[in-house]
XYZ file of N, CA and C in Angstrom:
597
model
N -10.579 3.300 18.971
C -12.045 3.791 19.164
C -12.841 3.405 17.838
N -14.593 3.196 18.063
C -15.377 3.147 17.229
C -15.397 4.309 16.366
N -15.469 3.801 15.340
C -15.219 5.757 14.452
C -16.687 6.134 13.845
N -17.570 4.673 14.007
C -18.732 5.474 14.227
C -19.209 6.199 15.389
N -18.015 6.327 16.509
C -18.809 7.028 18.131
C -18.698 8.510 17.757
N -19.724 9.446 18.092
C -18.871 10.681 17.693
C -20.038 11.368 19.143
N -19.094 12.192 20.049
C -20.403 13.247 20.029
C -20.857 14.495 19.982
N -20.675 14.297 19.152
C -21.189 15.572 18.014
C -23.213 15.464 18.279
N -23.666 16.139 19.051
C -25.410 16.201 18.305
C -25.676 15.606 17.137
N -26.710 14.858 17.244
C -26.665 14.443 14.747
C -28.414 14.778 15.549
N -29.435 16.334 14.976
C -30.660 16.479 14.948
C -31.302 15.292 14.129
N -30.760 14.159 13.040
C -31.742 13.956 12.083
C -32.066 12.312 13.064
N -30.791 11.627 14.066
C -30.563 10.350 15.002
C -31.870 10.630 15.975
N -31.433 11.942 16.614
C -32.720 11.840 17.346
C -34.128 12.127 16.906
N -34.236 12.531 15.931
C -35.696 12.590 14.972
C -36.588 10.456 14.944
N -35.017 10.736 14.581
C -34.853 8.952 14.262
C -35.207 8.184 15.570
N -34.830 8.423 16.818
C -35.038 7.791 17.529
C -36.521 7.724 18.264
N -36.612 9.615 18.008
C -38.217 10.131 18.912
C -38.981 9.374 17.880
N -38.787 9.217 16.579
C -39.890 8.921 15.511
C -40.535 6.987 15.690
N -39.129 6.002 16.159
C -39.188 5.183 16.302
C -39.817 4.472 18.091
N -39.583 5.684 19.052
C -39.883 4.805 19.900
C -41.808 5.462 19.744
N -42.214 6.067 18.798
C -44.090 6.570 19.448
C -44.339 5.787 18.279
N -43.967 5.230 17.179
C -44.408 3.927 16.394
C -44.551 2.399 17.624
N -43.118 2.770 17.845
C -43.483 1.111 19.143
C -44.562 1.551 19.974
N -44.847 2.469 20.597
C -46.697 2.701 21.694
C -47.674 2.763 20.055
N -47.937 2.476 19.151
C -48.413 2.927 18.314
C -48.612 2.033 18.144
N -48.014 0.899 17.845
C -48.424 -0.501 16.715
C -48.607 -1.224 18.150
N -47.753 -0.986 19.414
C -48.382 -2.203 20.710
C -50.601 -1.301 20.298
N -49.737 -0.396 20.945
C -51.240 -0.466 21.439
C -52.308 -0.858 20.259
N -52.068 -0.310 18.786
C -52.892 -1.323 17.838
C -53.285 -2.593 17.829
N -52.210 -3.667 18.383
C -51.588 -4.540 19.057
C -53.461 -5.042 20.093
N -53.027 -4.329 20.844
C -53.536 -4.510 21.715
C -55.033 -3.504 21.387
N -55.485 -3.668 21.593
C -57.145 -2.971 21.091
C -57.369 -4.055 20.695
N -56.967 -4.410 18.820
C -57.073 -5.521 18.087
C -57.413 -7.339 18.652
N -56.206 -7.072 19.635
C -56.275 -8.460 20.749
C -57.438 -8.529 21.469
N -57.758 -6.916 22.865
C -58.607 -6.886 23.005
C -60.238 -6.878 22.382
N -60.166 -7.135 21.529
C -61.811 -7.330 20.547
C -61.738 -8.049 20.353
N -60.926 -9.516 20.018
C -61.111 -10.515 19.377
C -60.887 -11.595 20.529
N -60.819 -11.802 21.344
C -60.177 -11.999 22.331
C -61.130 -12.111 23.279
N -61.554 -13.836 24.807
C -62.891 -13.693 25.328
C -61.626 -12.562 26.222
N -62.423 -11.623 27.172
C -61.875 -11.431 28.818
C -61.065 -12.046 29.380
N -61.381 -13.424 29.642
C -60.419 -13.801 30.293
C -58.868 -14.544 30.231
N -58.956 -14.614 28.397
C -57.919 -14.716 27.518
C -57.582 -13.614 27.248
N -57.406 -12.481 27.381
C -56.715 -11.451 27.557
C -55.610 -11.310 28.731
N -56.859 -11.818 29.356
C -56.167 -11.420 31.388
C -55.522 -12.668 30.874
N -55.413 -13.287 30.559
C -54.561 -14.089 31.050
C -53.361 -13.903 29.396
N -53.636 -13.024 28.591
C -52.847 -12.976 27.207
C -51.507 -11.350 28.615
N -52.196 -11.260 29.236
C -52.574 -9.914 29.539
C -51.184 -9.802 30.678
N -51.497 -10.807 31.657
C -50.421 -10.853 32.453
C -49.524 -12.048 32.296
N -50.015 -13.082 31.311
C -48.379 -12.998 31.290
C -47.179 -12.175 30.324
N -47.249 -11.593 29.355
C -46.684 -10.822 28.986
C -45.822 -9.676 30.258
N -46.279 -9.724 31.099
C -46.564 -8.217 32.398
C -45.084 -9.082 33.545
N -45.593 -10.531 33.355
C -44.293 -11.439 34.027
C -43.370 -12.172 33.682
N -43.588 -12.217 31.945
C -42.670 -12.108 31.671
C -41.509 -10.333 31.301
N -42.311 -9.338 31.331
C -41.709 -9.002 30.993
C -40.560 -8.371 32.539
N -40.720 -8.979 33.399
C -40.137 -8.193 34.634
C -39.410 -9.756 35.260
N -39.652 -11.133 34.621
C -38.707 -11.549 34.144
C -37.377 -11.147 33.386
N -37.594 -10.405 32.884
C -36.381 -10.056 31.610
C -35.781 -9.125 31.509
N -36.545 -8.501 32.592
C -35.175 -7.398 33.641
C -34.930 -8.064 34.264
N -34.732 -9.456 35.043
C -33.974 -9.588 36.192
C -32.933 -10.692 35.252
N -33.654 -11.369 34.300
C -32.746 -12.646 33.382
C -31.569 -11.793 33.096
N -31.707 -10.655 32.334
C -30.340 -10.181 31.851
C -29.193 -9.771 32.876
N -29.753 -9.969 34.936
C -29.201 -9.161 35.609
C -27.865 -8.114 35.763
N -28.953 -7.249 34.562
C -27.936 -5.424 34.134
C -26.651 -5.276 33.292
N -26.555 -7.275 33.098
C -25.518 -7.534 31.937
C -24.840 -6.502 30.735
N -26.217 -5.358 30.676
C -26.412 -5.400 29.550
C -25.850 -3.929 29.093
N -26.549 -3.425 31.440
C -25.679 -2.041 30.937
C -24.532 -2.167 31.666
N -24.436 -3.296 32.110
C -22.806 -3.460 32.114
C -21.165 -3.716 31.074
N -22.259 -3.751 29.654
C -21.220 -4.022 28.616
C -21.563 -2.298 27.519
N -21.931 -1.537 27.989
C -21.886 -0.675 27.472
C -20.789 -0.030 27.978
N -20.291 -0.268 28.899
C -18.893 0.152 29.424
C -18.246 -0.828 29.309
N -18.430 -1.719 29.158
C -17.028 -2.711 29.230
C -16.342 -2.806 27.847
N -17.643 -3.424 26.983
C -18.198 -3.691 25.880
C -17.066 -2.772 24.911
N -17.142 -1.348 25.309
C -16.521 -0.397 25.010
C -15.230 -0.370 25.113
N -14.742 -0.519 26.161
C -13.129 0.182 27.033
C -12.288 -1.217 26.699
N -12.992 -2.741 26.418
C -12.640 -3.539 25.172
C -11.962 -3.637 23.909
N -12.330 -2.967 23.388
C -12.250 -2.660 21.902
C -11.977 -1.771 22.259
N -12.058 -0.224 22.986
C -11.103 0.884 22.641
C -9.245 0.521 22.556
N -8.965 -0.626 23.844
C -7.510 -1.171 23.889
C -6.967 -1.890 23.239
N -8.404 -2.898 22.167
C -8.116 -4.084 21.683
C -7.884 -4.891 21.936
N -8.995 -5.221 22.900
C -8.284 -7.127 24.414
C -9.449 -7.891 24.214
N -9.438 -8.116 22.400
C -10.530 -9.157 22.422
C -10.272 -10.906 22.247
N -9.498 -10.996 23.365
C -10.343 -12.390 24.166
C -10.551 -12.002 25.620
N -10.655 -10.982 25.973
C -11.100 -10.461 27.464
C -12.915 -9.802 26.247
N -12.663 -9.998 25.706
C -13.987 -9.238 24.526
C -15.097 -10.571 24.998
N -14.451 -11.814 23.614
C -15.096 -12.298 23.694
C -15.113 -13.752 24.604
N -14.672 -12.994 26.068
C -14.336 -13.271 27.125
C -16.342 -13.233 27.767
N -16.053 -12.189 27.832
C -17.631 -11.755 28.722
C -18.597 -11.448 27.194
N -18.053 -11.671 26.368
C -19.706 -12.014 24.863
C -20.430 -13.622 25.700
N -18.882 -14.615 25.411
C -19.681 -15.788 26.465
C -20.365 -16.063 27.595
N -19.509 -15.495 28.365
C -19.872 -16.004 29.940
C -21.103 -14.718 29.835
N -21.598 -13.852 29.119
C -22.900 -12.858 29.391
C -23.919 -13.715 28.854
N -23.904 -14.634 27.679
C -24.542 -15.036 26.681
C -25.303 -16.044 27.611
N -23.623 -17.413 28.283
C -24.515 -18.690 28.984
C -25.024 -18.146 30.419
N -24.997 -17.117 31.721
C -24.990 -16.201 31.750
C -26.541 -16.392 32.005
N -26.883 -15.532 31.544
C -28.473 -14.337 30.671
C -29.101 -16.061 30.282
N -29.001 -17.243 28.648
C -29.125 -18.613 28.882
C -29.861 -19.415 30.504
N -29.350 -18.945 31.475
C -28.801 -20.415 32.836
C -29.656 -19.891 33.711
N -29.637 -18.381 33.722
C -30.454 -17.847 34.890
C -31.876 -17.437 33.795
N -32.497 -17.644 32.866
C -33.324 -17.123 32.906
C -34.372 -18.589 32.288
N -33.045 -19.936 32.393
C -33.991 -22.081 32.413
C -34.063 -21.138 33.586
N -33.603 -20.723 34.944
C -33.230 -20.916 36.431
C -34.403 -20.509 36.266
N -35.044 -18.673 36.469
C -36.179 -18.234 36.473
C -37.472 -18.760 36.368
N -37.119 -20.021 35.180
C -38.994 -20.718 34.263
C -39.097 -21.502 34.756
N -37.725 -22.248 35.803
C -38.038 -23.477 36.422
C -38.979 -23.271 38.166
N -38.647 -21.359 39.184
C -38.548 -21.166 39.800
C -40.299 -20.169 39.031
N -40.383 -20.147 38.230
C -42.123 -20.316 37.502
C -42.761 -20.497 37.801
N -42.358 -21.330 36.722
C -43.527 -23.036 36.475
C -44.099 -23.678 37.850
N -43.074 -24.251 38.448
C -43.057 -24.246 39.954
C -43.620 -23.830 41.044
N -43.769 -22.317 40.919
C -44.374 -21.398 41.834
C -46.026 -20.756 41.209
N -45.988 -21.248 40.331
C -47.036 -20.773 39.372
C -48.256 -22.087 39.852
N -47.823 -23.637 39.197
C -48.536 -24.966 39.411
C -48.811 -24.953 40.727
N -47.787 -24.504 42.107
C -48.191 -24.758 43.031
C -49.677 -23.500 43.834
N -49.149 -22.131 43.373
C -49.804 -21.051 43.582
C -50.897 -21.618 43.000
N -50.951 -21.904 42.206
C -52.780 -22.057 41.714
C -53.608 -23.271 42.550
N -52.272 -23.893 41.962
C -52.910 -26.059 43.250
C -53.401 -25.435 44.489
N -52.843 -24.828 44.464
C -52.819 -24.289 46.345
C -54.603 -23.222 46.263
N -55.173 -22.527 45.418
C -55.876 -22.264 45.518
C -57.384 -22.984 44.603
N -57.208 -23.908 43.790
C -57.630 -24.332 43.282
C -57.710 -23.593 42.065
N -57.114 -23.074 41.533
C -57.859 -22.459 39.653
C -56.679 -23.184 39.704
N -57.574 -22.878 37.937
C -57.322 -23.416 37.010
C -55.865 -23.403 36.445
N -55.448 -24.122 35.781
C -53.710 -23.277 34.574
C -53.773 -22.450 34.051
N -53.022 -21.922 33.670
C -53.234 -20.977 33.016
C -52.240 -20.940 31.815
N -52.169 -21.513 31.565
C -51.069 -22.411 29.951
C -50.529 -21.162 29.860
N -51.366 -20.231 28.982
C -50.388 -19.393 28.049
C -49.385 -18.771 28.933
N -49.608 -18.281 30.632
C -47.964 -17.972 30.646
C -46.772 -19.173 30.837
N -46.381 -19.888 31.160
C -45.955 -20.478 31.116
C -44.883 -20.518 29.623
N -46.528 -21.607 28.147
C -45.631 -21.150 27.157
C -45.035 -20.088 27.042
N -45.307 -18.597 26.529
C -44.516 -17.366 27.025
C -44.085 -17.042 28.062
N -43.759 -17.443 28.744
C -41.761 -17.586 29.539
C -40.654 -18.839 28.894
N -41.829 -19.049 28.119
C -40.755 -20.282 27.323
C -39.361 -19.859 26.599
N -40.003 -18.942 26.370
C -39.904 -17.630 25.059
C -38.777 -16.815 26.062
N -38.171 -16.530 27.617
C -37.804 -15.890 28.069
C -36.035 -15.803 27.831
N -35.473 -17.859 27.621
C -33.827 -17.439 27.153
C -33.856 -16.135 26.419
N -35.105 -15.796 24.619
C -34.862 -15.011 23.431
C -34.775 -14.242 23.608
N -36.125 -13.202 25.549
C -35.829 -12.460 25.356
C -34.969 -11.998 25.617
N -34.688 -12.672 27.286
C -33.502 -11.898 27.348
C -32.379 -11.458 26.523
N -31.860 -12.919 25.630
C -30.800 -12.321 24.816
C -30.691 -11.375 23.355
N -31.806 -11.041 23.282
C -32.242 -9.901 22.646
C -32.198 -8.298 23.489
N -32.719 -8.637 24.357
C -32.788 -7.700 25.651
C -31.563 -6.919 25.127
N -30.547 -7.697 25.771
C -29.002 -8.055 25.390
C -28.311 -7.471 24.468
N -28.876 -8.183 23.552
C -27.487 -8.193 22.105
C -28.369 -6.174 21.481
N -29.709 -5.808 22.195
C -30.114 -4.831 21.378
C -28.942 -3.700 22.075
N -28.768 -3.543 23.546
C -28.143 -2.820 24.163
C -26.819 -2.468 23.994
N -25.701 -3.599 23.208
C -24.323 -4.168 23.276
C -24.451 -3.408 21.605
N -25.348 -3.564 20.443
C -24.699 -3.509 19.508
C -25.062 -1.802 19.605
N -25.996 -1.062 20.624
C -24.943 0.771 20.637
C -23.883 0.529 20.750
N -23.540 -0.291 21.390
C -21.985 0.333 21.809
C -21.062 0.708 20.055
N -21.352 -0.332 18.976
C -20.759 -0.032 18.326
C -21.951 0.571 17.412
N -22.188 1.047 17.778
C -22.597 2.991 16.905
C -24.323 2.751 16.349
N -24.563 1.380 16.658
C -25.763 1.285 15.499
C -27.236 1.519 16.718
N -27.345 2.594 17.348
C -28.415 2.679 17.731
C -30.180 2.633 17.267
N -29.782 3.861 16.374
C -31.015 3.658 15.197
C -30.806 1.268 15.156
N -30.218 1.502 14.184
C -30.973 -0.959 14.416
C -31.639 -0.679 15.511
N -30.405 -0.700 16.691
C -31.238 -1.550 17.634
C -32.349 -0.882 17.832
N -32.240 0.366 17.876
C -33.700 0.662 18.413
C -34.795 0.060 17.417
N -34.503 0.427 16.598
C -35.023 -0.146 14.994
C -36.478 -1.736 14.906
N -35.234 -2.928 15.049
C -35.595 -4.142 15.420
C -36.421 -4.259 17.361
N -36.046 -2.954 18.191
C -36.613 -3.537 19.257
C -37.643 -2.739 19.603
N -38.479 -1.294 18.860
C -39.139 -0.192 18.542
C -40.028 -0.951 17.410
N -39.831 -1.149 16.200
C -40.584 -0.724 15.097
C -40.818 -2.391 15.102
N -39.725 -3.411 14.533
C -39.801 -4.448 13.486
C -40.275 -5.580 15.020
N -39.740 -5.777 15.752
C -40.787 -6.724 16.673
C -42.126 -5.982 17.336
N -42.442 -5.293 17.585
C -43.987 -5.001 17.188
C -44.963 -5.395 15.983
N -44.303 -4.377 14.903
C -44.561 -4.931 13.558
C -44.568 -6.566 13.587
N -44.037 -7.000 13.993
C -43.988 -8.637 12.932
C -45.366 -8.850 13.815
N -45.336 -8.649 15.145
C -46.169 -9.189 16.391
C -47.201 -8.829 15.917
N -47.514 -8.068 15.777
C -49.143 -7.349 14.900
C -49.589 -7.735 13.607
N -48.212 -7.953 12.748
C -48.681 -8.652 12.089
C -48.921 -10.279 11.801
N -48.069 -11.009 12.732
C -48.413 -12.980 12.862
C -50.062 -12.627 13.873
N -50.635 -11.784 14.760
C -51.723 -12.284 15.132
C -52.557 -11.763 14.358
N -52.313 -10.832 13.817
C -54.028 -10.360 11.917
C -53.307 -10.947 11.424
N -52.353 -11.663 10.750
C -52.327 -13.272 10.126
C -53.167 -15.181 10.613
N -53.168 -14.658 11.866
C -54.008 -15.701 12.791
C -55.114 -15.789 12.549
N -56.021 -14.367 12.982
C -57.479 -13.850 12.424
C -57.191 -14.458 10.704
N -56.979 -13.840 10.269
C -57.553 -13.362 8.313
C -57.159 -15.496 7.898
N -55.709 -16.246 8.745
C -56.728 -17.889 8.427
C -57.787 -18.217 8.904
N -58.114 -17.507 10.080
C -59.031 -18.074 10.762
C -58.730 -19.616 12.127
N -57.499 -18.642 11.785
C -56.443 -20.497 13.190
C -57.228 -20.581 14.452
N -57.724 -19.173 15.130
C -58.585 -18.664 15.836
C -57.204 -17.904 16.252
N -58.174 -16.778 17.659
C -56.722 -16.495 17.373
C -57.589 -16.635 20.149
N -56.706 -16.653 20.775
C -56.279 -17.430 21.888
C -55.428 -17.156 22.551
N -55.259 -16.965 23.914
C -53.723 -16.565 24.733
C -53.565 -16.981 24.156
N -53.163 -18.055 24.539
C -51.685 -18.707 23.496
C -51.582 -18.564 22.255
N -52.022 -18.848 20.895
C -51.847 -17.855 20.309
C -51.259 -16.994 19.856
N -52.054 -16.025 20.440
C -51.063 -14.974 21.090
C -50.127 -14.181 21.836
N -50.070 -15.755 22.702
C -48.320 -15.129 22.877
C -47.035 -16.246 21.968
N -47.907 -16.929 21.699
C -46.760 -17.799 20.683
C -46.106 -16.606 19.316
N -47.655 -16.238 19.402
C -47.385 -15.048 18.143
C -46.584 -14.182 19.069
N -46.320 -13.256 19.516
C -45.471 -12.295 20.225
C -43.751 -13.697 21.071
N -44.226 -15.236 20.736
C -42.202 -14.945 20.767
C -42.408 -15.416 19.722
N -43.363 -15.764 19.434
C -42.072 -15.647 17.744
C -41.707 -14.693 17.436
N -42.416 -13.848 16.981
C -41.085 -11.993 16.845
C -40.428 -12.057 17.391
N -40.302 -12.215 19.094
C -39.546 -12.072 19.147
C -38.163 -13.401 19.351
N -38.487 -14.377 18.738
C -37.024 -15.035 18.026
C -36.629 -13.761 16.610
N -37.847 -13.917 16.310
C -37.167 -12.965 14.760
C -36.347 -12.081 15.102
N -37.292 -11.209 15.805
C -36.169 -10.040 16.255
C -34.431 -10.430 16.440
N -34.323 -11.622 17.060
C -33.016 -12.216 17.996
C -32.270 -12.533 17.126
N -32.842 -13.192 15.828
C -32.262 -13.698 14.258
C -32.155 -12.680 13.691
């Protein structure tokens, strides 16, 4: 049994979770306002579409394993079945990465075919951000998994605070060093923030 787990209510933890959720909305709102002010309309559209598409794909890429892990990992820990726990970890990571790459390939081919059929310019920002899909999917999986070990606040702090804060700092840094804020640089900053969160 996990010694960090308790069924008793913890008002401080609840307040922290609420505060982290609020900070996420505030930071992402600030980041989007910043980008809306510094990106051309077409570039902001590309950025928004890229984020929306990859958010949808990342939900599919985990195959629900992050929710299943909440029950299964707790069960293996309670029964001290370490070989099965290790096997589930390896299976989950491999399947999520492979399925993410598969979705990335389908998106690349499908998007290119769709745009070519309609004689529309290729939107590279979407493909670049989609390249971070395996990292994003793994991050979502691991964020759920560490809650099993009694680290709910750490999990939420990484996802709700660290990720948007790093993203915001990166896009501000790009603007500060006059590197030019474009849809591509914006999605690269977001992808880098995901990589740092996973790390």
